[in-house]
Each structure stands twice: as C-alpha cells, then as structure tokens.
PDB file of C-alpha atoms in Angstrom:
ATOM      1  CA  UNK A 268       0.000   0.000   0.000  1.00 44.00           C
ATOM      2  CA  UNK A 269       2.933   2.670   1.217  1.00 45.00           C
ATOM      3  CA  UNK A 270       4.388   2.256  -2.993  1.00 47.00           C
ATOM      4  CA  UNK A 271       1.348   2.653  -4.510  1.00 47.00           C
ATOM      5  CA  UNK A 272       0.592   5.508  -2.361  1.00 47.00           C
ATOM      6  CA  UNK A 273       3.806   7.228  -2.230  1.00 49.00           C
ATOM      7  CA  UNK A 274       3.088   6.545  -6.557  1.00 52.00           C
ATOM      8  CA  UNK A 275      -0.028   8.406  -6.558  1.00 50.00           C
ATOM      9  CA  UNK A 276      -1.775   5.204  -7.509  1.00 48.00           C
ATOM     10  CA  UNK A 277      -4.337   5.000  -4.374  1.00 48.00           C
ATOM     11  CA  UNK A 278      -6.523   8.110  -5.128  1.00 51.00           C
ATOM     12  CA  UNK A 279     -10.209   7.282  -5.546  1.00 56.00           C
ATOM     13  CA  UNK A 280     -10.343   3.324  -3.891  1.00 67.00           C
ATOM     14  CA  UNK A 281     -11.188   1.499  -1.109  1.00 74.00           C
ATOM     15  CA  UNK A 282      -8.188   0.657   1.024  1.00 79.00           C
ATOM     16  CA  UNK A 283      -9.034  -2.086   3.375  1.00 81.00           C
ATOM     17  CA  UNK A 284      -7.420  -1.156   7.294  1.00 86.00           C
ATOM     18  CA  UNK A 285      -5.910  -4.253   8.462  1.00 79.00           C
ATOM     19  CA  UNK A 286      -3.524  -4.597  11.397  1.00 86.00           C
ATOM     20  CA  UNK A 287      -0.768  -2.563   9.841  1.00 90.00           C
ATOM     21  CA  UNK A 288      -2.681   0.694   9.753  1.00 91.00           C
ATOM     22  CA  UNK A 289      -5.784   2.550  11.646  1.00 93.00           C
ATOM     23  CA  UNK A 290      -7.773   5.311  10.492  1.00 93.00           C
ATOM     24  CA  UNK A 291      -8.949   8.262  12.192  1.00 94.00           C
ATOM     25  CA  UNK A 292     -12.241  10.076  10.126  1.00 93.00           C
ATOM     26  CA  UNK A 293     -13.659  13.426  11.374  1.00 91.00           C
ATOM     27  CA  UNK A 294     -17.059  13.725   9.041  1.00 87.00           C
ATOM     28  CA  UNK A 295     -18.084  17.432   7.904  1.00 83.00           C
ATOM     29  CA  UNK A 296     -15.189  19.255  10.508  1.00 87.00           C
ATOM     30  CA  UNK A 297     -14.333  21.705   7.336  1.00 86.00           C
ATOM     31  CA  UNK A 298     -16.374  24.740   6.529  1.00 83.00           C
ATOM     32  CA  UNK A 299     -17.737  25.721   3.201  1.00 81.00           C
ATOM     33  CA  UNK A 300     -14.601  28.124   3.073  1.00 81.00           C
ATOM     34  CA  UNK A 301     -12.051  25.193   3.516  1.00 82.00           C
ATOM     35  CA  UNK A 302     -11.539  26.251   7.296  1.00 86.00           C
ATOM     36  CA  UNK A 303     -10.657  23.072   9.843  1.00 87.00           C
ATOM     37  CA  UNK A 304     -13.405  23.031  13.064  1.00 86.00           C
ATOM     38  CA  UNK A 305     -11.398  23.384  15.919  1.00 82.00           C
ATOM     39  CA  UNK A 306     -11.382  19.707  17.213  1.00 82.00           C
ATOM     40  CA  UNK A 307      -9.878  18.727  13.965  1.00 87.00           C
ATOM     41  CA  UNK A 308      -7.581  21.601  13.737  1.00 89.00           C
ATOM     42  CA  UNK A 309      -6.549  20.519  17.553  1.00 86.00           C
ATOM     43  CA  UNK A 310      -6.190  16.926  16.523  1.00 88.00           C
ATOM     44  CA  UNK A 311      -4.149  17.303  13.052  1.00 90.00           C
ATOM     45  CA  UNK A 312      -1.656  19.846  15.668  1.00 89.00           C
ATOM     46  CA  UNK A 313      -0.827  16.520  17.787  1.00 88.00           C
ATOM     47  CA  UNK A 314      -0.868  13.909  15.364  1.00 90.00           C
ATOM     48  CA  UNK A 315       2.234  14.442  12.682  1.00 89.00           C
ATOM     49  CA  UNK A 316       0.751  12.289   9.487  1.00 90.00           C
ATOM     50  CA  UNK A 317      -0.956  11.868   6.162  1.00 93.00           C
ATOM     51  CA  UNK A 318      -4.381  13.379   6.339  1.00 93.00           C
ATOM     52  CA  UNK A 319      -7.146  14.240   3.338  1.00 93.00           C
ATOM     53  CA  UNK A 320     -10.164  15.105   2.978  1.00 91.00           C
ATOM     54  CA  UNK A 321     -13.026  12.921   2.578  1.00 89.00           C
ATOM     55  CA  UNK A 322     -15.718  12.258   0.281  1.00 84.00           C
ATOM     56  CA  UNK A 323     -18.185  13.154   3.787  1.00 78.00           C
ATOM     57  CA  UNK A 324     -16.460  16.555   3.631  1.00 82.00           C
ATOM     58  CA  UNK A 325     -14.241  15.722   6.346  1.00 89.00           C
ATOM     59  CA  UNK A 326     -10.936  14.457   6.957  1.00 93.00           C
ATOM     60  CA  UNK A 327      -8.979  10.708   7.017  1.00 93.00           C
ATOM     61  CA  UNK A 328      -5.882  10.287   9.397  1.00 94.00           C
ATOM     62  CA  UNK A 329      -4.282   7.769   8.415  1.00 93.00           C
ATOM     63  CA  UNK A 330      -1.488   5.958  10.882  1.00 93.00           C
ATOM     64  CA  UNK A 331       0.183   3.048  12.466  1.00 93.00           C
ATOM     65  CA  UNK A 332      -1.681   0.798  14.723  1.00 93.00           C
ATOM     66  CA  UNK A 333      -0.609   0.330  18.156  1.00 92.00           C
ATOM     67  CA  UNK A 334      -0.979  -1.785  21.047  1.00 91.00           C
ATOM     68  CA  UNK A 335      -2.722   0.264  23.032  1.00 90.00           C
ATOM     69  CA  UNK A 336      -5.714   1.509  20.568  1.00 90.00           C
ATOM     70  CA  UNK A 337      -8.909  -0.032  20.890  1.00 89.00           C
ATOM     71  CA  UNK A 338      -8.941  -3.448  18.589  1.00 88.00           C
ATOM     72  CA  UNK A 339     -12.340  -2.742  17.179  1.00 90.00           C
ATOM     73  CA  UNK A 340     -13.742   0.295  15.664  1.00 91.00           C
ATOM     74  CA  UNK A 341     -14.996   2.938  18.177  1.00 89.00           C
ATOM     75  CA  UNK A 342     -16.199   6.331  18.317  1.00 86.00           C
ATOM     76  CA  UNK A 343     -14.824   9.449  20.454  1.00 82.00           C
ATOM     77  CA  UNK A 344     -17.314  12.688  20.237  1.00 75.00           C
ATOM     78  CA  UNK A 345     -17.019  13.739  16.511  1.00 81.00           C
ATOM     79  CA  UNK A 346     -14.162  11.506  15.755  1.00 88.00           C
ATOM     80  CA  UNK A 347     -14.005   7.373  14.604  1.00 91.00           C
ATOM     81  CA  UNK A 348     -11.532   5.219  14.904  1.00 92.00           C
ATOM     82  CA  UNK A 349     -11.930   2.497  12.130  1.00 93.00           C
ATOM     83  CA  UNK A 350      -9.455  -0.567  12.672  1.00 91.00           C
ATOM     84  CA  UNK A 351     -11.838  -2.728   9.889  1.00 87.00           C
ATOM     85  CA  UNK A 352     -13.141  -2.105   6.918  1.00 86.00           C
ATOM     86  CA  UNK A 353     -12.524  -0.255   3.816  1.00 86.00           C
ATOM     87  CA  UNK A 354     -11.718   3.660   3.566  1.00 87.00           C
ATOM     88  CA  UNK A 355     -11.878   5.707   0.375  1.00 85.00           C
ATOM     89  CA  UNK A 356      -8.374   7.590  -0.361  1.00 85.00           C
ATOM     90  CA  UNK A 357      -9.261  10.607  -2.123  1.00 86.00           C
ATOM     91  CA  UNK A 358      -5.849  11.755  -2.826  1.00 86.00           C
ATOM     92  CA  UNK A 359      -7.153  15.194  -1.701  1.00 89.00           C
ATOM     93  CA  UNK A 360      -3.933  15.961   0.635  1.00 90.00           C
ATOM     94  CA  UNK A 361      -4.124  18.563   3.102  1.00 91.00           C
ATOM     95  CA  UNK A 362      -1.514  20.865   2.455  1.00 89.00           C
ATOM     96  CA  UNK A 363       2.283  20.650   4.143  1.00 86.00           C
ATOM     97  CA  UNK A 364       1.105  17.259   5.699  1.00 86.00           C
ATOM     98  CA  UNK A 365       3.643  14.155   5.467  1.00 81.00           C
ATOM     99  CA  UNK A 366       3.092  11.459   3.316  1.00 84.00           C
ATOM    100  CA  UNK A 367       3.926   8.920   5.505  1.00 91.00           C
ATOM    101  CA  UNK A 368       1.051   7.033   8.406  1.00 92.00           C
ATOM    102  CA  UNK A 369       1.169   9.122  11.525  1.00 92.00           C
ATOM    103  CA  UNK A 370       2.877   7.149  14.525  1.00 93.00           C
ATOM    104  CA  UNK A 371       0.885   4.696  16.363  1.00 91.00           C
ATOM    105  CA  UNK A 372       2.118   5.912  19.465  1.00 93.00           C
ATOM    106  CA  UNK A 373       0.723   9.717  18.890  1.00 91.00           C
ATOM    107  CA  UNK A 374      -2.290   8.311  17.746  1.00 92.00           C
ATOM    108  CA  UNK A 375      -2.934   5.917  21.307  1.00 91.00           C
ATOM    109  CA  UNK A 376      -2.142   9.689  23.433  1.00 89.00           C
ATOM    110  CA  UNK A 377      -3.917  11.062  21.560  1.00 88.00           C
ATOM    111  CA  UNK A 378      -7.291   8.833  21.512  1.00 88.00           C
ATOM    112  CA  UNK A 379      -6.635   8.373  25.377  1.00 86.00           C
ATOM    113  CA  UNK A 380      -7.385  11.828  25.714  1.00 81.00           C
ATOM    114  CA  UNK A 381     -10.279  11.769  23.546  1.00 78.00           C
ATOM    115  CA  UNK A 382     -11.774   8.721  25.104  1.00 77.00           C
ATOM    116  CA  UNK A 383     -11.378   9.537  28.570  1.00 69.00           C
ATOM    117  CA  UNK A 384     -15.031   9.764  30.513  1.00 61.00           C
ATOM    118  CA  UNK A 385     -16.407  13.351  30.581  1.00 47.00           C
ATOM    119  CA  UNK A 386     -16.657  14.785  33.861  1.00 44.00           C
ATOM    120  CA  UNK A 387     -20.303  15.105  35.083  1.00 41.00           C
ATOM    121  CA  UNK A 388     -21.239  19.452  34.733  1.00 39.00           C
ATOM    122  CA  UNK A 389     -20.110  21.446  37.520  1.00 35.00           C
ATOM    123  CA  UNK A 390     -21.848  22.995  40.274  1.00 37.00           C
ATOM    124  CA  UNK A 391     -22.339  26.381  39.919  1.00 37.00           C
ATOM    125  CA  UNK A 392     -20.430  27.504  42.913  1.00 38.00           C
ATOM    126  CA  UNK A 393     -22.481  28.938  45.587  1.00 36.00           C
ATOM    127  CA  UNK A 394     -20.400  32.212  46.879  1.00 33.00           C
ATOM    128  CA  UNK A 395     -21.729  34.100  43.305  1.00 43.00           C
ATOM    129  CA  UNK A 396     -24.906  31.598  42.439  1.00 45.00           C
ATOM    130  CA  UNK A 397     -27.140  33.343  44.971  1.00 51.00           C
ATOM    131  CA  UNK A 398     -30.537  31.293  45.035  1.00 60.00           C
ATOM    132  CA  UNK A 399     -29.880  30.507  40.692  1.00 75.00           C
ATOM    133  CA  UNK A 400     -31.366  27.527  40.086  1.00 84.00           C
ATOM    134  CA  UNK A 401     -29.755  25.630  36.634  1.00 86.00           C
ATOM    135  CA  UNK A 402     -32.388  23.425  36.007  1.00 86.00           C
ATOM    136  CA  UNK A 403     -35.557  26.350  36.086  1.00 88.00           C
ATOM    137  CA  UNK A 404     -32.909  27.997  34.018  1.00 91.00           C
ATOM    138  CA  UNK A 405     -32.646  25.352  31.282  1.00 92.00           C
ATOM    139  CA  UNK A 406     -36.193  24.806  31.119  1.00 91.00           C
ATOM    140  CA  UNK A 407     -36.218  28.198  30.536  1.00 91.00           C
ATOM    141  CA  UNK A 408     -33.830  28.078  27.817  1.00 92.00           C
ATOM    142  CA  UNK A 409     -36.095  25.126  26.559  1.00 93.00           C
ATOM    143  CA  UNK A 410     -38.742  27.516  25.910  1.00 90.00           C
ATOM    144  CA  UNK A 411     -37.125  29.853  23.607  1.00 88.00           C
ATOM    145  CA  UNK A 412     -36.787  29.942  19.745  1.00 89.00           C
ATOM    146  CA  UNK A 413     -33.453  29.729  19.602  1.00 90.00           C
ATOM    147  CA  UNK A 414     -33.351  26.717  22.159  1.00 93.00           C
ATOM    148  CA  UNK A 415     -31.407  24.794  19.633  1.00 92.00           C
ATOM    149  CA  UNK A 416     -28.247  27.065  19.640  1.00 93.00           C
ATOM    150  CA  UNK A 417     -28.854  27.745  23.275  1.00 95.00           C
ATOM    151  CA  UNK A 418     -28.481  24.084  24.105  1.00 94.00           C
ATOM    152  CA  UNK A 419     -25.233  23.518  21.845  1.00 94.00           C
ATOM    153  CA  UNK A 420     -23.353  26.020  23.274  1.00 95.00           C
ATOM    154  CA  UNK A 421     -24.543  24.777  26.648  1.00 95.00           C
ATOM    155  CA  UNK A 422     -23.157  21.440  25.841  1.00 93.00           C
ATOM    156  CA  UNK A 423     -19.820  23.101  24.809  1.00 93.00           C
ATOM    157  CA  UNK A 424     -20.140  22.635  20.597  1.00 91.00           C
ATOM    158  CA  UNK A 425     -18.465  25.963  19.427  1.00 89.00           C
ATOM    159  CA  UNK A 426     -18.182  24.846  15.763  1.00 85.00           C
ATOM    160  CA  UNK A 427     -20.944  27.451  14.288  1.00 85.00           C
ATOM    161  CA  UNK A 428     -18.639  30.236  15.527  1.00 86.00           C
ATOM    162  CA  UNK A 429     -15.765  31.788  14.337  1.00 85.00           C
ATOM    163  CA  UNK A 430     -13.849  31.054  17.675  1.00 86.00           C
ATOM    164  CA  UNK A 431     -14.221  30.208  20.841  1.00 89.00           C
ATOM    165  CA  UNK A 432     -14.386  33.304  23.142  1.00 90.00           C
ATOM    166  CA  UNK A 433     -17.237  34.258  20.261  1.00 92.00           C
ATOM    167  CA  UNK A 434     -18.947  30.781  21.692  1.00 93.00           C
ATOM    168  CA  UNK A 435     -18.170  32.132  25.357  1.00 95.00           C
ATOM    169  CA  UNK A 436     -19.423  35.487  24.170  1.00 94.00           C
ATOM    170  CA  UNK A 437     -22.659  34.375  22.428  1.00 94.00           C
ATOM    171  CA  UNK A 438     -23.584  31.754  25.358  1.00 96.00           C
ATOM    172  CA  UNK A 439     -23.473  35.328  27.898  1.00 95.00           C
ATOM    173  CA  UNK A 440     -26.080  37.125  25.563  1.00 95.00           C
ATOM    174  CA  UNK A 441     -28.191  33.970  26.247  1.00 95.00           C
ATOM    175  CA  UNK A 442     -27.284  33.818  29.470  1.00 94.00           C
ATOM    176  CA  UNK A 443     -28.465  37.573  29.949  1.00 94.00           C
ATOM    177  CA  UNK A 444     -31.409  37.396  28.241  1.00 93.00           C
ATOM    178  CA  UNK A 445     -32.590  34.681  30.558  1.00 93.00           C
ATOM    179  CA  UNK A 446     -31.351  35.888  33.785  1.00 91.00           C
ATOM    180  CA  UNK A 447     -30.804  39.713  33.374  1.00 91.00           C
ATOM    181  CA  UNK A 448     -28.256  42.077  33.890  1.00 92.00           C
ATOM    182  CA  UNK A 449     -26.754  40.338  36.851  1.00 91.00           C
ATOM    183  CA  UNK A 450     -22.852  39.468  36.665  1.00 92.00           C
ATOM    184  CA  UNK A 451     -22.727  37.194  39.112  1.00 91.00           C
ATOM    185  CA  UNK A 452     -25.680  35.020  37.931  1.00 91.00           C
ATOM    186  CA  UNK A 453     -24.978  34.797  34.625  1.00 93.00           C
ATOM    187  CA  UNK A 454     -20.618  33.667  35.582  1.00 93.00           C
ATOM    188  CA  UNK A 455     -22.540  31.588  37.872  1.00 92.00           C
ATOM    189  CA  UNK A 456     -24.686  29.693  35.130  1.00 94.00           C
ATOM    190  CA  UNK A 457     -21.290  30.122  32.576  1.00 94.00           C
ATOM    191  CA  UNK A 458     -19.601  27.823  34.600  1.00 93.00           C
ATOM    192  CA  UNK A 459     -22.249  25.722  34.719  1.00 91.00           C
ATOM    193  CA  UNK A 460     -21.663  24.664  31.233  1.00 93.00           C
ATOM    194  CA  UNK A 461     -19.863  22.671  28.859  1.00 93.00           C
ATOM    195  CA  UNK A 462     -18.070  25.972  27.205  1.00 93.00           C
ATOM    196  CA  UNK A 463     -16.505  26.281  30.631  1.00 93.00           C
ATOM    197  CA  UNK A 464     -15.534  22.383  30.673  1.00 91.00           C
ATOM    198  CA  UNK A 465     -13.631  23.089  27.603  1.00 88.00           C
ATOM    199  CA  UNK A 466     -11.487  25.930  28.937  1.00 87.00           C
ATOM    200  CA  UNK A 467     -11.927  26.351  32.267  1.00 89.00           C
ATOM    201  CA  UNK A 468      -8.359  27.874  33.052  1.00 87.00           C
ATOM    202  CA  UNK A 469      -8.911  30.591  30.584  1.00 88.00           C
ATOM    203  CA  UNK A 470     -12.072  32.106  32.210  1.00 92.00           C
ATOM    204  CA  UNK A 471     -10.276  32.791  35.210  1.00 89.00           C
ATOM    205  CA  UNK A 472      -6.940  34.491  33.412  1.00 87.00           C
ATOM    206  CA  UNK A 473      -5.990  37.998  33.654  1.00 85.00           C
ATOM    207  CA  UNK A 474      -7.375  39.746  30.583  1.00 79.00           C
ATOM    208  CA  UNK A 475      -7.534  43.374  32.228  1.00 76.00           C
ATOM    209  CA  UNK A 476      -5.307  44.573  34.187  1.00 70.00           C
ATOM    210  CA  UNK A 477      -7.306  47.279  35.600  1.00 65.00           C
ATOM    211  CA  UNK A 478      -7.774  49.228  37.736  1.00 71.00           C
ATOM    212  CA  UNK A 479      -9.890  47.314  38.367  1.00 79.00           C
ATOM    213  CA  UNK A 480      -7.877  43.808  37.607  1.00 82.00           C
ATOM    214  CA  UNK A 481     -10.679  41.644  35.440  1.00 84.00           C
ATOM    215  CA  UNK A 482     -10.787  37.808  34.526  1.00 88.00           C
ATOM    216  CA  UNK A 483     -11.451  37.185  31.157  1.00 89.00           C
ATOM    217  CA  UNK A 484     -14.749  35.574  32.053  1.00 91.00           C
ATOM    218  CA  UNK A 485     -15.465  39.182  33.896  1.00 91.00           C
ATOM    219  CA  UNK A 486     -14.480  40.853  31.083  1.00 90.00           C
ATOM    220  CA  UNK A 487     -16.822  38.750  28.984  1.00 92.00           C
ATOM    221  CA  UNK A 488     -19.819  38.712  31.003  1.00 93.00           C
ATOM    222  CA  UNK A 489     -19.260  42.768  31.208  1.00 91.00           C
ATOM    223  CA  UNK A 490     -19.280  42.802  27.762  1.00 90.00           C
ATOM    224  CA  UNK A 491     -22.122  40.626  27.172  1.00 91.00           C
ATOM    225  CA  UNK A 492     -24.240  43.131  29.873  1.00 92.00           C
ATOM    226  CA  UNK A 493     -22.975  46.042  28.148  1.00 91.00           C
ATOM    227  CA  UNK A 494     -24.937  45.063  24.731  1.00 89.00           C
ATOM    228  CA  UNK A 495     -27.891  45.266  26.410  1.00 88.00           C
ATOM    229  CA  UNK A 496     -31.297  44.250  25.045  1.00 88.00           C
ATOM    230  CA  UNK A 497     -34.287  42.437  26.104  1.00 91.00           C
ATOM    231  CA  UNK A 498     -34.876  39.753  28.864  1.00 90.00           C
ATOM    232  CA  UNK A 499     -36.506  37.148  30.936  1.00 84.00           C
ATOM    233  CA  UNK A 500     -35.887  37.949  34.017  1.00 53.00           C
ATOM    234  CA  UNK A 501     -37.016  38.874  37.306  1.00 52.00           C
ATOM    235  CA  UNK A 502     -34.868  38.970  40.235  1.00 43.00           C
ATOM    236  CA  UNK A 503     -33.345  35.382  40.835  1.00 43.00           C
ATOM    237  CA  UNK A 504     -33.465  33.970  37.497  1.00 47.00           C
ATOM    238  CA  UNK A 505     -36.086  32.677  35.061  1.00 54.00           C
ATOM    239  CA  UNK A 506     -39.544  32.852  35.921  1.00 46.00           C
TER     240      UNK A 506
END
C-alpha cells in the first residue's frame, strides 16, 4: 500500500485497514470556506501524518496501529476510529502534511485523551450563584426559539462560531437574556456549562489589568451586559 501511495496510484479506492494501519475520520469538521473546526484543527496539531479530505467533507488520518488503541472500531465525540473495513483515499492531501502514516504511538495519546469519561457538569459555585437555580434555568432556555443554539453552546459545541471566546461570548447574551443584567448570575450559570468544561483555566486568566484587575470571564460577562437588550428575568433567574 505505502508504494502505490507514495506513486499516486491510491486516489479514488477502497483501502481495506488491516492490522498494519488505523484510520482516524472526522465527518463534515471543514467549513464551506475550507476552514478546519477546531477539534480537527486541535487533533491534526498533535498527530504528525498523512491526512485528506473525505468524500463526507471531512478528513482521514491515516497511521500506524498500536498496542494500546482499541482493537475494534470505536467512536470518540465527533471523531471514529476504524481498525476494519474499507476507507476511500481521495488523494485530496491537506496541504504541508507528510506522506507517511502518523505514529501509532501519537495516535494511542492522543485517543486516550479523547476517550477519557467526561466529567459530570459542575456545580455552579455557591459564593456568586445566589438562590440561581440551573435546572428552572434550562427549562427556561427550553422555551425559547433559539433553544437549539442555546443548548449547543450549553453542551460546549463551538463549531458554528468563528472562535471560541465568540462561543463564550454568544452563550453570555443567552445567558443575559434569561437571567438579566446580573454578573454574578450569569458567571454563575457560565460555569455551569460545557463551554466552561472546555477551557476552564482561561475564564479565570488575567485579561484586564485594571484598575480594576478583570478575569477574562469578567471581562466577557461585562461585555455581554454592556450590549444590552431584552430579557426574561425577574430577580433570581427565570420565571
């Protein structure tokens, strides 16, 4: 298979994985304008190997098995790992990627990571929740028109944004809609979420020095208040 690869004779067929070689396929992680999602931009940045994209408008990994990778097929969030079967090889190389199979042992550290059980949500803690009750405030957020978006930045899915802090940023206007122009409420609720699972160090980093010294969660939930607008809410959270 390496030959006829390295040949350019591979493009457009099924090439059945076997125990030499696993593959790792991310399904529709590239925009319309070509741009990588963030989980596969994240994933490509740790794992040194061929990649293209897919006829699902996605990406194939391809690399060395290893000892330590699941022996069947299994599934990580928005990534598979496919140990049987056949995989289509476009030929479609990502640019600057190595022709060679990633290594098997980046691959296992890699999917270790990814497979590792999700911590159950946090507790919003109680010092800035006041009497803010999550669960009235998601069937709140069930309520609305734009529950949908509510509930997939609540889960921590920042793919329909151009970055992250826009996620962060976008799940505050909800936030403040529902609850009102009340900081400590709506940091409470934040960190209630799965966008504060993600990157929890980097709501609490120094992002203004001040006077007065801000977190960059402060600093976002300021901003978010500052827009303004309508809401929900009367004092203590959804009604």
């Amino acid at each position: 298979m390496r030959r006829d690869h390295l040949a350019g004779l591979g493009d457009g067929v099924g090439f059945a994985l076997g125990t030499e070689l696993v593959c790792l396929d991310l399904d529709g992680c590239v925009s319309p304008q070509g741009v990588l999602h963030d989980h596969a931009a994240a994933l490509l940045a740790a794992v040194d190997g061929y990649a293209e994209y897919s006829p699902a408008g996605g990406l194939h990994v391809l690399a060395h098995a290893h000892p330590a990778l699941p022996a069947n097929s299994q599934r990580a969030g928005r990534v598979e790992l496919l140990r049987r079967g056949l995989v289509t090889v476009t030929g479609a190389a990502l640019p600057g990627r190595i022709l060679e199979p990633a290594r098997g042992e980046d691959v296992a550290a890699v999917w270790a990571r990814m497979a590792a059980p999700v911590p159950p949500p946090l507790s919003p803690p109680h010092a800035t929740a006041g009497s803010l009750d999550v669960d009235r405030l998601l069937r709140a957020a069930a309520a609305l028109r734009n529950a949908d978006r509510f509930f997939a930045l609540w889960r921590g899915e920042v793919d329909h944004h151009p970055s992250p802090s826009e996620a962060d940023f976008s799940l505050c206007r909800h936030l403040h809609f529902l609850l009102g122009p009340q900081p400590d409420a709506i940091d409470a609720a934040f960190r209630a979420s799965g966008l504060y699972r993600r990157r929890a160090d980097n709501w609490h980093r120094c992002a203004h020095r001040g006077p007065p010294p801000l977190s960059y969660g402060q600093l976002t939930v300021r901003c978010a208040i500052a827009c303004g607008g309508p809401t929900l809410s009367r004092p203590g959270g959804p009604s």
